[in-house]
PDB file of C-alpha atoms in Angstrom:
ATOM      1  CA  GLN A   1      89.064  99.592  87.449  1.00 90.00           C
ATOM      2  CA  VAL A   2      91.915 101.938  89.261  1.00 93.00           C
ATOM      3  CA  VAL A   3      95.739 100.465  89.016  1.00 95.00           C
ATOM      4  CA  GLN A   4      98.249 101.842  91.754  1.00 97.00           C
ATOM      5  CA  SER A   5     101.935 101.765  91.149  1.00 97.00           C
ATOM      6  CA  GLY A   6     104.005  98.843  93.354  1.00 98.00           C
ATOM      7  CA  ALA A   7     104.839  99.410  97.386  1.00 98.00           C
ATOM      8  CA  GLU A   8     107.623 101.036  97.728  1.00 98.00           C
ATOM      9  CA  ILE A   9     110.497 101.994 100.766  1.00 98.00           C
ATOM     10  CA  LYS A  10     111.644 105.466 101.947  1.00 98.00           C
ATOM     11  CA  THR A  11     114.137 106.431 103.935  1.00 98.00           C
ATOM     12  CA  PRO A  12     113.118 109.591 106.782  1.00 98.00           C
ATOM     13  CA  GLY A  13     113.243 113.240 105.149  1.00 98.00           C
ATOM     14  CA  SER A  14     112.644 111.592 101.396  1.00 98.00           C
ATOM     15  CA  SER A  15     109.969 111.695  99.247  1.00 98.00           C
ATOM     16  CA  VAL A  16     107.187 109.639  97.644  1.00 98.00           C
ATOM     17  CA  LYS A  17     105.252 109.529  94.511  1.00 98.00           C
ATOM     18  CA  VAL A  18     102.669 107.107  93.782  1.00 98.00           C
ATOM     19  CA  SER A  19     100.573 106.546  91.166  1.00 97.00           C
ATOM     20  CA  CYS A  20      97.098 105.616  90.178  1.00 95.00           C
ATOM     21  CA  ARG A  21      95.756 105.105  86.584  1.00 93.00           C
ATOM     22  CA  SER A  22      92.411 104.570  86.136  1.00 90.00           C
ATOM     23  CA  SER A  23      90.817 102.592  82.741  1.00 85.00           C
ATOM     24  CA  GLY A  24      87.889 102.769  80.453  1.00 68.00           C
ATOM     25  CA  ASN A  25      87.342 106.905  81.163  1.00 64.00           C
ATOM     26  CA  THR A  26      88.487 110.360  80.370  1.00 63.00           C
ATOM     27  CA  LEU A  27      88.074 111.793  83.846  1.00 66.00           C
ATOM     28  CA  ALA A  28      86.201 114.102  83.009  1.00 67.00           C
ATOM     29  CA  THR A  29      83.132 113.215  84.665  1.00 73.00           C
ATOM     30  CA  TYR A  30      85.194 112.219  87.925  1.00 86.00           C
ATOM     31  CA  THR A  31      86.926 113.645  91.442  1.00 92.00           C
ATOM     32  CA  ILE A  32      89.648 111.928  92.537  1.00 94.00           C
ATOM     33  CA  SER A  33      90.332 111.351  96.400  1.00 96.00           C
ATOM     34  CA  TRP A  34      93.604 109.798  98.578  1.00 98.00           C
ATOM     35  CA  VAL A  35      93.038 108.219 101.039  1.00 98.00           C
ATOM     36  CA  ARG A  36      95.511 107.034 103.478  1.00 98.00           C
ATOM     37  CA  GLN A  37      95.344 103.528 106.151  1.00 98.00           C
ATOM     38  CA  ALA A  38      98.297 103.456 108.810  1.00 98.00           C
ATOM     39  CA  PRO A  39      98.504  99.921 109.879  1.00 97.00           C
ATOM     40  CA  GLY A  40      95.414  98.605 112.093  1.00 96.00           C
ATOM     41  CA  GLN A  41      94.075 102.543 111.916  1.00 97.00           C
ATOM     42  CA  GLY A  42      91.468 103.582 110.179  1.00 97.00           C
ATOM     43  CA  LEU A  43      91.066 105.990 107.556  1.00 98.00           C
ATOM     44  CA  GLU A  44      92.437 108.888 106.802  1.00 97.00           C
ATOM     45  CA  TRP A  45      91.529 111.435 104.150  1.00 97.00           C
ATOM     46  CA  VAL A  46      94.632 112.808 102.556  1.00 98.00           C
ATOM     47  CA  GLY A  47      93.809 115.030  99.462  1.00 97.00           C
ATOM     48  CA  ARG A  48      91.557 114.801  96.437  1.00 95.00           C
ATOM     49  CA  ILE A  49      91.784 116.960  92.711  1.00 95.00           C
ATOM     50  CA  VAL A  50      89.256 117.202  89.795  1.00 91.00           C
ATOM     51  CA  PRO A  51      91.251 116.892  86.623  1.00 88.00           C
ATOM     52  CA  ILE A  52      88.618 118.293  85.083  1.00 86.00           C
ATOM     53  CA  PHE A  53      89.124 122.033  85.846  1.00 86.00           C
ATOM     54  CA  GLY A  54      92.430 120.989  87.842  1.00 87.00           C
ATOM     55  CA  VAL A  55      92.254 122.095  90.527  1.00 91.00           C
ATOM     56  CA  ALA A  56      93.437 119.728  94.000  1.00 95.00           C
ATOM     57  CA  HIS A  57      92.726 120.170  97.725  1.00 95.00           C
ATOM     58  CA  TYR A  58      94.071 118.674 100.757  1.00 96.00           C
ATOM     59  CA  ALA A  59      93.682 117.662 104.581  1.00 95.00           C
ATOM     60  CA  GLN A  60      95.349 120.427 106.736  1.00 93.00           C
ATOM     61  CA  LYS A  61      97.433 118.006 107.760  1.00 94.00           C
ATOM     62  CA  PHE A  62      98.812 117.592 104.737  1.00 95.00           C
ATOM     63  CA  ARG A  63      98.565 121.355 103.120  1.00 93.00           C
ATOM     64  CA  ASP A  64     102.825 121.586 103.020  1.00 95.00           C
ATOM     65  CA  ARG A  65     104.231 118.817 102.030  1.00 98.00           C
ATOM     66  CA  VAL A  66     101.534 117.234  99.524  1.00 98.00           C
ATOM     67  CA  THR A  67     100.979 117.958  95.488  1.00 98.00           C
ATOM     68  CA  ILE A  68      98.106 116.021  94.144  1.00 97.00           C
ATOM     69  CA  THR A  69      98.064 115.959  89.955  1.00 95.00           C
ATOM     70  CA  ALA A  70      96.441 114.753  87.493  1.00 93.00           C
ATOM     71  CA  ASP A  71      97.239 113.562  83.389  1.00 89.00           C
ATOM     72  CA  LYS A  72      93.561 113.598  81.613  1.00 84.00           C
ATOM     73  CA  VAL A  73      95.456 111.999  78.480  1.00 84.00           C
ATOM     74  CA  THR A  74      97.011 109.164  80.519  1.00 87.00           C
ATOM     75  CA  THR A  75      94.611 108.701  83.413  1.00 88.00           C
ATOM     76  CA  THR A  76      96.929 109.001  85.759  1.00 92.00           C
ATOM     77  CA  SER A  77      96.679 110.926  89.459  1.00 94.00           C
ATOM     78  CA  TYR A  78      99.875 111.202  90.982  1.00 97.00           C
ATOM     79  CA  MET A  79     100.262 111.635  94.622  1.00 98.00           C
ATOM     80  CA  GLU A  80     103.703 113.399  95.957  1.00 98.00           C
ATOM     81  CA  LEU A  81     104.269 113.018  99.716  1.00 98.00           C
ATOM     82  CA  THR A  82     107.822 114.881 100.635  1.00 98.00           C
ATOM     83  CA  SER A  83     109.790 114.985 104.137  1.00 98.00           C
ATOM     84  CA  LEU A  84     108.418 111.719 105.303  1.00 98.00           C
ATOM     85  CA  THR A  85     108.554 110.301 108.830  1.00 98.00           C
ATOM     86  CA  PHE A  86     108.287 106.951 110.226  1.00 98.00           C
ATOM     87  CA  GLU A  87     104.308 108.173 111.199  1.00 98.00           C
ATOM     88  CA  ASP A  88     104.066 108.318 107.095  1.00 98.00           C
ATOM     89  CA  THR A  89     103.607 104.150 107.052  1.00 98.00           C
ATOM     90  CA  ALA A  90     100.755 103.782 105.869  1.00 98.00           C
ATOM     91  CA  ILE A  91      98.389 102.047 102.355  1.00 98.00           C
ATOM     92  CA  TYR A  92      97.706 105.484 100.323  1.00 98.00           C
ATOM     93  CA  TYR A  93      95.137 104.464  98.456  1.00 98.00           C
ATOM     94  CA  CYS A  94      93.008 106.305  95.331  1.00 97.00           C
ATOM     95  CA  ALA A  95      89.586 106.478  94.920  1.00 95.00           C
ATOM     96  CA  THR A  96      87.740 107.512  91.117  1.00 93.00           C
ATOM     97  CA  GLU A  97      84.629 109.077  92.570  1.00 90.00           C
ATOM     98  CA  GLU A  98      81.095 110.391  90.249  1.00 88.00           C
ATOM     99  CA  THR A  99      78.064 110.789  92.172  1.00 86.00           C
ATOM    100  CA  GLY A 100      76.734 107.452  93.537  1.00 87.00           C
ATOM    101  CA  SER A 101      80.151 105.873  93.029  1.00 90.00           C
ATOM    102  CA  SER A 102      84.161 105.328  93.947  1.00 92.00           C
ATOM    103  CA  THR A 103      86.075 103.225  92.966  1.00 93.00           C
ATOM    104  CA  TRP A 104      88.942 102.768  94.546  1.00 96.00           C
ATOM    105  CA  GLY A 105      92.545 100.777  93.545  1.00 96.00           C
ATOM    106  CA  GLN A 106      94.532  98.328  95.427  1.00 97.00           C
ATOM    107  CA  GLY A 107      96.405 100.517  97.532  1.00 98.00           C
ATOM    108  CA  THR A 108      99.716 101.308  97.933  1.00 98.00           C
ATOM    109  CA  LEU A 109     102.189 100.356 100.661  1.00 98.00           C
ATOM    110  CA  VAL A 110     105.007 103.128 101.434  1.00 98.00           C
ATOM    111  CA  ILE A 111     107.100 102.871 104.936  1.00 98.00           C
ATOM    112  CA  VAL A 112     109.247 104.805 106.399  1.00 98.00           C
ATOM    113  CA  SER A 113     111.809 102.866 107.172  1.00 97.00           C
ATOM    114  CA  SER A 114     115.960 104.000 108.470  1.00 96.00           C
TER     115      SER A 114
ATOM    116  CA  GLU B   1      86.888 121.279 112.590  1.00 83.00           C
ATOM    117  CA  ILE B   2      84.300 119.268 112.933  1.00 88.00           C
ATOM    118  CA  VAL B   3      84.550 115.707 114.323  1.00 94.00           C
ATOM    119  CA  LEU B   4      83.287 112.478 114.155  1.00 97.00           C
ATOM    120  CA  THR B   5      82.620 110.357 116.609  1.00 98.00           C
ATOM    121  CA  GLN B   6      81.297 106.560 116.274  1.00 98.00           C
ATOM    122  CA  SER B   7      79.294 104.775 118.328  1.00 97.00           C
ATOM    123  CA  PRO B   8      80.266 101.994 119.654  1.00 97.00           C
ATOM    124  CA  GLY B   9      83.664 100.355 118.596  1.00 97.00           C
ATOM    125  CA  THR B  10      82.165  97.204 117.904  1.00 98.00           C
ATOM    126  CA  LEU B  11      78.850  95.151 117.438  1.00 97.00           C
ATOM    127  CA  SER B  12      79.035  91.848 118.163  1.00 97.00           C
ATOM    128  CA  LEU B  13      76.198  89.921 116.185  1.00 97.00           C
ATOM    129  CA  SER B  14      75.132  87.182 114.932  1.00 96.00           C
ATOM    130  CA  PRO B  15      73.970  86.717 110.842  1.00 96.00           C
ATOM    131  CA  GLY B  16      70.412  87.721 110.745  1.00 97.00           C
ATOM    132  CA  GLU B  17      70.481  90.254 113.093  1.00 97.00           C
ATOM    133  CA  ARG B  18      70.129  93.440 112.560  1.00 98.00           C
ATOM    134  CA  ALA B  19      72.702  96.506 112.925  1.00 98.00           C
ATOM    135  CA  THR B  20      72.673  99.852 114.169  1.00 98.00           C
ATOM    136  CA  LEU B  21      76.064 102.039 114.050  1.00 98.00           C
ATOM    137  CA  SER B  22      76.113 105.575 115.249  1.00 98.00           C
ATOM    138  CA  CYS B  23      77.602 108.267 113.980  1.00 98.00           C
ATOM    139  CA  ARG B  24      77.591 111.973 116.083  1.00 98.00           C
ATOM    140  CA  ALA B  25      79.401 115.516 114.459  1.00 96.00           C
ATOM    141  CA  SER B  26      80.840 118.043 117.181  1.00 94.00           C
ATOM    142  CA  GLN B  27      79.180 120.706 115.065  1.00 92.00           C
ATOM    143  CA  SER B  28      75.976 120.554 112.825  1.00 93.00           C
ATOM    144  CA  VAL B  29      76.891 118.242 108.546  1.00 93.00           C
ATOM    145  CA  SER B  30      74.775 119.050 105.893  1.00 93.00           C
ATOM    146  CA  SER B  31      72.763 115.578 105.278  1.00 93.00           C
ATOM    147  CA  SER B  32      74.388 115.485 101.739  1.00 93.00           C
ATOM    148  CA  TYR B  33      77.900 115.450 102.502  1.00 94.00           C
ATOM    149  CA  LEU B  34      77.495 111.673 104.751  1.00 97.00           C
ATOM    150  CA  ALA B  35      78.810 108.872 103.762  1.00 97.00           C
ATOM    151  CA  TRP B  36      79.681 105.439 105.065  1.00 98.00           C
ATOM    152  CA  TYR B  37      81.524 103.164 103.621  1.00 98.00           C
ATOM    153  CA  GLN B  38      82.486  99.648 105.072  1.00 98.00           C
ATOM    154  CA  GLN B  39      85.981  97.917 104.724  1.00 98.00           C
ATOM    155  CA  LYS B  40      86.959  94.275 105.458  1.00 97.00           C
ATOM    156  CA  PRO B  41      90.368  93.287 106.154  1.00 96.00           C
ATOM    157  CA  GLY B  42      93.248  92.533 103.129  1.00 96.00           C
ATOM    158  CA  GLN B  43      90.587  94.828 101.027  1.00 97.00           C
ATOM    159  CA  ALA B  44      89.987  98.825  99.693  1.00 98.00           C
ATOM    160  CA  PRO B  45      87.155 100.839 100.800  1.00 98.00           C
ATOM    161  CA  ARG B  46      83.737 100.467  99.308  1.00 97.00           C
ATOM    162  CA  LEU B  47      80.828 103.157  99.576  1.00 97.00           C
ATOM    163  CA  LEU B  48      78.151 102.198 100.301  1.00 98.00           C
ATOM    164  CA  ILE B  49      75.806 105.661 101.448  1.00 98.00           C
ATOM    165  CA  TYR B  50      75.986 108.945 100.135  1.00 97.00           C
ATOM    166  CA  GLY B  51      73.755 112.058 100.624  1.00 95.00           C
ATOM    167  CA  THR B  52      73.208 110.006 104.010  1.00 97.00           C
ATOM    168  CA  SER B  53      70.021 107.997 102.826  1.00 98.00           C
ATOM    169  CA  ASN B  54      71.119 107.079  99.299  1.00 97.00           C
ATOM    170  CA  ARG B  55      73.127 103.680  98.067  1.00 97.00           C
ATOM    171  CA  ALA B  56      75.862 104.045  96.165  1.00 96.00           C
ATOM    172  CA  THR B  57      75.327 101.518  93.084  1.00 94.00           C
ATOM    173  CA  GLY B  58      75.221  97.842  93.725  1.00 95.00           C
ATOM    174  CA  ILE B  59      74.694  98.230  97.216  1.00 97.00           C
ATOM    175  CA  PRO B  60      72.316  96.133  98.531  1.00 97.00           C
ATOM    176  CA  ASP B  61      68.490  96.822  99.995  1.00 97.00           C
ATOM    177  CA  ARG B  62      69.504  95.737 103.561  1.00 98.00           C
ATOM    178  CA  PHE B  63      71.982  99.175 103.729  1.00 98.00           C
ATOM    179  CA  SER B  64      70.176 102.160 104.590  1.00 98.00           C
ATOM    180  CA  GLY B  65      71.202 105.359 106.432  1.00 98.00           C
ATOM    181  CA  SER B  66      69.201 108.098 108.083  1.00 98.00           C
ATOM    182  CA  GLY B  67      70.215 111.119 110.033  1.00 97.00           C
ATOM    183  CA  SER B  68      69.910 115.111 109.800  1.00 97.00           C
ATOM    184  CA  GLY B  69      71.999 117.546 111.765  1.00 95.00           C
ATOM    185  CA  THR B  70      74.324 116.432 114.002  1.00 96.00           C
ATOM    186  CA  ASP B  71      73.297 112.011 114.022  1.00 98.00           C
ATOM    187  CA  PHE B  72      73.910 110.426 111.380  1.00 98.00           C
ATOM    188  CA  THR B  73      72.867 106.665 111.688  1.00 98.00           C
ATOM    189  CA  LEU B  74      73.741 102.727 109.337  1.00 98.00           C
ATOM    190  CA  THR B  75      71.321 100.324 109.508  1.00 98.00           C
ATOM    191  CA  ILE B  76      72.154  96.664 108.011  1.00 98.00           C
ATOM    192  CA  SER B  77      69.191  95.317 108.363  1.00 97.00           C
ATOM    193  CA  ARG B  78      69.825  91.731 108.682  1.00 97.00           C
ATOM    194  CA  LEU B  79      73.098  90.898 108.912  1.00 97.00           C
ATOM    195  CA  GLU B  80      74.526  88.343 106.424  1.00 97.00           C
ATOM    196  CA  PRO B  81      78.175  86.771 106.452  1.00 96.00           C
ATOM    197  CA  GLU B  82      80.074  89.093 103.871  1.00 97.00           C
ATOM    198  CA  ASP B  83      78.524  92.007 106.440  1.00 98.00           C
ATOM    199  CA  PHE B  84      81.231  91.180 108.680  1.00 96.00           C
ATOM    200  CA  ALA B  85      83.453  93.902 108.348  1.00 98.00           C
ATOM    201  CA  VAL B  86      84.437  97.789 109.278  1.00 98.00           C
ATOM    202  CA  TYR B  87      82.053 100.643 108.441  1.00 98.00           C
ATOM    203  CA  TYR B  88      82.874 104.634 108.467  1.00 98.00           C
ATOM    204  CA  CYS B  89      81.521 107.285 108.314  1.00 98.00           C
ATOM    205  CA  GLN B  90      82.478 110.700 106.191  1.00 97.00           C
ATOM    206  CA  GLN B  91      81.787 113.743 105.919  1.00 96.00           C
ATOM    207  CA  TYR B  92      82.800 116.799 103.648  1.00 92.00           C
ATOM    208  CA  VAL B  93      82.768 120.695 104.223  1.00 88.00           C
ATOM    209  CA  PRO B  94      82.234 123.020 102.216  1.00 87.00           C
ATOM    210  CA  SER B  95      84.166 125.333 104.458  1.00 85.00           C
ATOM    211  CA  THR B  96      87.305 123.857 103.378  1.00 85.00           C
ATOM    212  CA  GLU B  97      86.650 121.646 100.663  1.00 86.00           C
ATOM    213  CA  GLY B  98      88.279 119.254 103.016  1.00 90.00           C
ATOM    214  CA  PHE B  99      86.911 115.383 103.955  1.00 94.00           C
ATOM    215  CA  SER B 100      87.031 113.695 107.405  1.00 94.00           C
ATOM    216  CA  PHE B 101      86.442 109.988 108.546  1.00 97.00           C
ATOM    217  CA  GLY B 102      84.842 108.609 112.142  1.00 98.00           C
ATOM    218  CA  PRO B 103      86.702 106.299 114.089  1.00 98.00           C
ATOM    219  CA  GLY B 104      84.657 103.527 112.522  1.00 98.00           C
ATOM    220  CA  THR B 105      82.520 100.561 114.284  1.00 98.00           C
ATOM    221  CA  LYS B 106      83.670  96.940 113.240  1.00 98.00           C
ATOM    222  CA  VAL B 107      80.652  94.519 113.492  1.00 98.00           C
ATOM    223  CA  ASP B 108      82.180  91.103 114.115  1.00 95.00           C
ATOM    224  CA  PHE B 109      80.234  87.678 115.108  1.00 91.00           C
ATOM    225  CA  LYS B 110      78.430  87.665 118.200  1.00 90.00           C
TER     226      LYS B 110
END
């Protein structure tokens, strides 16, 4: 099971940090991806991390303002997005993945509003 | 940058019918790196197919994937009521170690 943190309302220019906790595994064999979905829009890949190596990769679009981390002890991943704009309003999903399966969190709504 | 295009945008069918969804890439994509997801309203996406033609854990065999190079297809042999949803293809690009999604195909009731 993957559980994400609750909804956030942020102002333009601020940052948001969303958590994603995976229960029942040690993250040793998983990667964790982050995907977002703006209202009424399609899916957009943000980035992913391989916790066992601590290595993250990001979509070019977000590369200068997103950081994805993973804590193997607490089996929790975090996605921090800085310099928020109205266009960052979206549901942010995380998913733990291994070959042939993925388990998704419930999504975290981030609203950017002045 | 490899861009994925999906067609049709909307597919209107009835339960029991066959659904054929297309995903086209602007450049050749390795078959190992093409996946399909299903998303229902208000729900997170669900992995259906990985590596072009491998069903993910727990996915019924009415779902199948095929294709190579720039053209990939998701086929639902006989639509069940729970299959009406939006379907996204996704690619992985090793050179950038990044992923991208197509714009999606909505399968709705005729």
